[in-house]
Each structure stands twice: as structure tokens, then as C-alpha cells.
Amino acid sequence: MNTEELGNLPITFSSNPYFSSVEIISSQRDHGMGLFWQTIDKYSEPNLESVDFFVVFKALIDFHYEKFLNGKAWGKIENNHKKLLDHPDCSPDMEVVSNKILSSLPEQKEHWKKLSKSWEELKMNSLSNDNLENWRLEALCNSTSTTN
């Protein structure tokens, strides 16, 4: 996944305590992505806090993006914009925006299909519950070996 593919992840996570340093201003999107990656990197070593972080991270991604990852959002988006175009009060500017969104839907669907595949692979491997449990056990072993 690259920065463009990650889209609004920093904005989505900015209200989460783990990502409290990710303050997004629309004109500083790249800066927000930098802070987002710094936060991810902060939890890249196996310890108890990192395990908790990635459990929350998985849940937030699934909660906020599930309808895009599983494809259920697209029919609703398409229907809403078609209704808007049929509405008698639809302004010419809104017509342009809705038509642009409708014409980009196939590309957006394909994009999210690829993201979904990558996300599922990540959850089945690095972020699997088994792998996170191994991190937790490793962290517990390390914490008891340093205290002895």
C-alpha cells in the first residue's frame, strides 16, 4: 500500500488515543501520513502495548472501511447520486460532481477490491490473532526475563 492508497486513514485515526499526535489539516495531508507512519513504527516491536495497539488498529480499519472493503458501499453511493441527479433542485455544479463520482465508481471499486485483498492478507499473516498472541507471549517472556 502506498500513501495515495491509504487515503484518509490519518483522519480516521486522529480521534483514537493511540494516534493523538496525528492532527490533520487538509493542506498538510503528507505531514499527517508521516505522523501516521511514525505511530505505526512506534508499535513495530513485540510488546504488550504493541499487541493492544494492533488489535485496536484492526478493529478500527474493519469498522470504518468494511463497507468499502466488502463492496457493499458502491450500490448505495450509485443510487444516492442517481437520485440526486433526478432531483428537481439538483444544481448544475452538483450534477457535475455526481456525474464525476458515478463515472469514477468502476475504478474506485477495483481500487478497493485490491485494498481489500491486501488487508485480508495482512490480517491473516502479520496481524493475525495467532501472530499477535505470539507477540504477547514474547513480550511477557521478555518482561519476566529482564526482571529476574
Coordinates of C-alpha atoms in Angstrom, one line a residue:
M1 CA 0.0 0.0 0.0
N2 CA 1.3 3.5 -0.8
T3 CA 0.3 6.9 0.6
E4 CA -2.2 7.5 -2.1
E5 CA -3.9 4.2 -1.4
L6 CA -4.2 4.9 2.3
G7 CA -6.3 8.0 1.5
N8 CA -7.9 9.3 4.7
L9 CA -6.5 6.8 7.2
P10 CA -4.8 9.6 9.3
I11 CA -8.1 11.5 9.5
T12 CA -10.0 8.3 10.5
F13 CA -7.5 7.5 13.3
S14 CA -6.8 11.1 14.5
S15 CA -9.5 10.7 17.2
N16 CA -8.1 7.5 18.5
P17 CA -5.8 7.9 21.6
Y18 CA -3.0 5.8 20.0
F19 CA -3.0 8.3 17.2
S20 CA -3.4 11.5 19.2
S21 CA -0.3 13.1 17.6
V22 CA -1.9 12.8 14.1
E23 CA -3.5 16.1 13.8
I24 CA -4.7 16.6 10.2
I25 CA -5.1 19.8 8.4
S26 CA -6.2 19.3 4.8
S27 CA -3.3 21.3 3.5
Q28 CA -0.9 19.1 5.4
R29 CA -2.0 15.7 4.3
D30 CA 1.5 14.5 3.6
H31 CA 2.5 15.6 7.1
G32 CA -0.4 13.6 8.5
M33 CA 0.7 10.5 6.7
G34 CA 4.2 10.9 8.1
L35 CA 2.8 11.1 11.6
F36 CA 0.5 8.1 10.9
W37 CA 3.6 6.0 9.8
Q38 CA 5.6 7.2 12.8
T39 CA 2.8 5.9 15.0
I40 CA 2.7 2.6 13.3
D41 CA 6.5 2.3 13.6
K42 CA 6.3 3.2 17.3
Y43 CA 4.4 -0.1 17.8
S44 CA 6.5 -2.3 15.5
E45 CA 8.3 -4.2 18.3
P46 CA 6.7 -7.1 20.1
N47 CA 5.5 -5.8 23.5
L48 CA 2.2 -5.7 25.3
E49 CA 1.3 -2.2 24.2
S50 CA 2.0 -3.0 20.6
V51 CA -0.3 -6.0 20.7
D52 CA -3.1 -3.9 22.1
F53 CA -2.4 -1.2 19.5
F54 CA -2.7 -3.6 16.6
V55 CA -5.8 -5.3 18.0
V56 CA -7.4 -1.8 18.1
F57 CA -5.9 -0.9 14.7
K58 CA -7.5 -4.0 13.0
A59 CA -10.9 -3.2 14.6
L60 CA -10.8 0.4 13.5
I61 CA -10.0 -0.4 9.9
D62 CA -12.7 -3.1 9.8
F63 CA -15.2 -0.8 11.4
H64 CA -14.6 2.4 9.4
Y65 CA -13.8 0.8 6.0
E66 CA -15.7 -2.6 6.0
K67 CA -18.5 -1.4 3.6
F68 CA -15.8 -0.4 1.1
L69 CA -13.6 -3.4 1.6
N70 CA -16.6 -5.8 1.1
G71 CA -18.1 -3.8 -1.7
K72 CA -21.4 -3.0 0.0
A73 CA -20.9 0.8 -0.2
W74 CA -20.9 1.0 -4.0
G75 CA -24.6 0.3 -4.7
K76 CA -25.7 2.9 -2.1
I77 CA -23.3 5.5 -3.5
E78 CA -24.5 4.9 -7.0
N79 CA -28.2 5.0 -6.0
N80 CA -27.7 8.2 -4.0
H81 CA -26.1 10.0 -6.8
K82 CA -28.6 8.9 -9.4
K83 CA -31.4 10.1 -7.1
L84 CA -29.6 13.4 -6.7
L85 CA -29.3 13.8 -10.5
D86 CA -33.1 13.1 -10.8
H87 CA -33.9 15.6 -8.1
P88 CA -35.5 18.8 -9.5
D89 CA -33.3 21.0 -7.2
C90 CA -30.1 19.5 -8.4
S91 CA -27.8 22.4 -9.3
P92 CA -25.5 22.2 -12.3
D93 CA -22.5 22.1 -10.0
M94 CA -23.9 19.2 -8.1
E95 CA -24.7 17.5 -11.4
V96 CA -21.1 17.7 -12.5
V97 CA -19.9 16.4 -9.1
S98 CA -22.4 13.5 -9.1
N99 CA -21.6 12.5 -12.7
K100 CA -17.9 12.6 -11.9
I101 CA -18.4 10.3 -8.9
L102 CA -20.6 7.9 -10.9
S103 CA -18.0 7.7 -13.7
S104 CA -15.2 7.0 -11.2
L105 CA -17.1 4.2 -9.4
P106 CA -15.7 1.3 -11.5
E107 CA -12.2 2.5 -10.9
Q108 CA -12.9 3.0 -7.2
K109 CA -14.4 -0.4 -6.9
E110 CA -11.4 -2.0 -8.4
H111 CA -9.1 0.0 -6.2
W112 CA -10.9 -1.1 -3.0
K113 CA -11.0 -4.7 -4.2
K114 CA -7.2 -4.6 -4.3
L115 CA -7.0 -2.9 -1.0
S116 CA -9.4 -5.5 0.5
K117 CA -7.2 -8.4 -0.7
S118 CA -4.1 -6.7 0.8
W119 CA -5.9 -6.0 4.0
E120 CA -7.2 -9.6 4.4
E121 CA -3.7 -10.9 3.7
L122 CA -2.2 -8.7 6.3
K123 CA -4.9 -9.8 8.8
M124 CA -4.2 -13.4 8.1
N125 CA -0.5 -13.1 8.4
S126 CA 1.3 -10.3 10.3
L127 CA -1.9 -9.1 12.1
S128 CA -3.5 -12.5 12.7
N129 CA -4.7 -13.2 16.3
D130 CA -2.2 -16.1 16.4
N131 CA 0.7 -13.8 15.5
L132 CA -0.4 -11.1 17.9
E133 CA -0.7 -13.7 20.6
N134 CA 2.9 -14.8 19.9
W135 CA 4.0 -11.2 20.2
R136 CA 2.2 -11.0 23.6
L137 CA 3.8 -14.2 24.8
E138 CA 7.2 -13.0 23.6
A139 CA 6.7 -9.7 25.4
L140 CA 5.6 -11.5 28.6
C141 CA 8.7 -13.7 28.4
N142 CA 11.0 -10.7 27.8
S143 CA 9.5 -8.8 30.7
T144 CA 9.9 -11.7 33.1
S145 CA 13.5 -12.4 31.9
T146 CA 14.5 -8.8 32.5
T147 CA 13.1 -8.7 36.0
N148 CA 15.0 -11.8 37.1

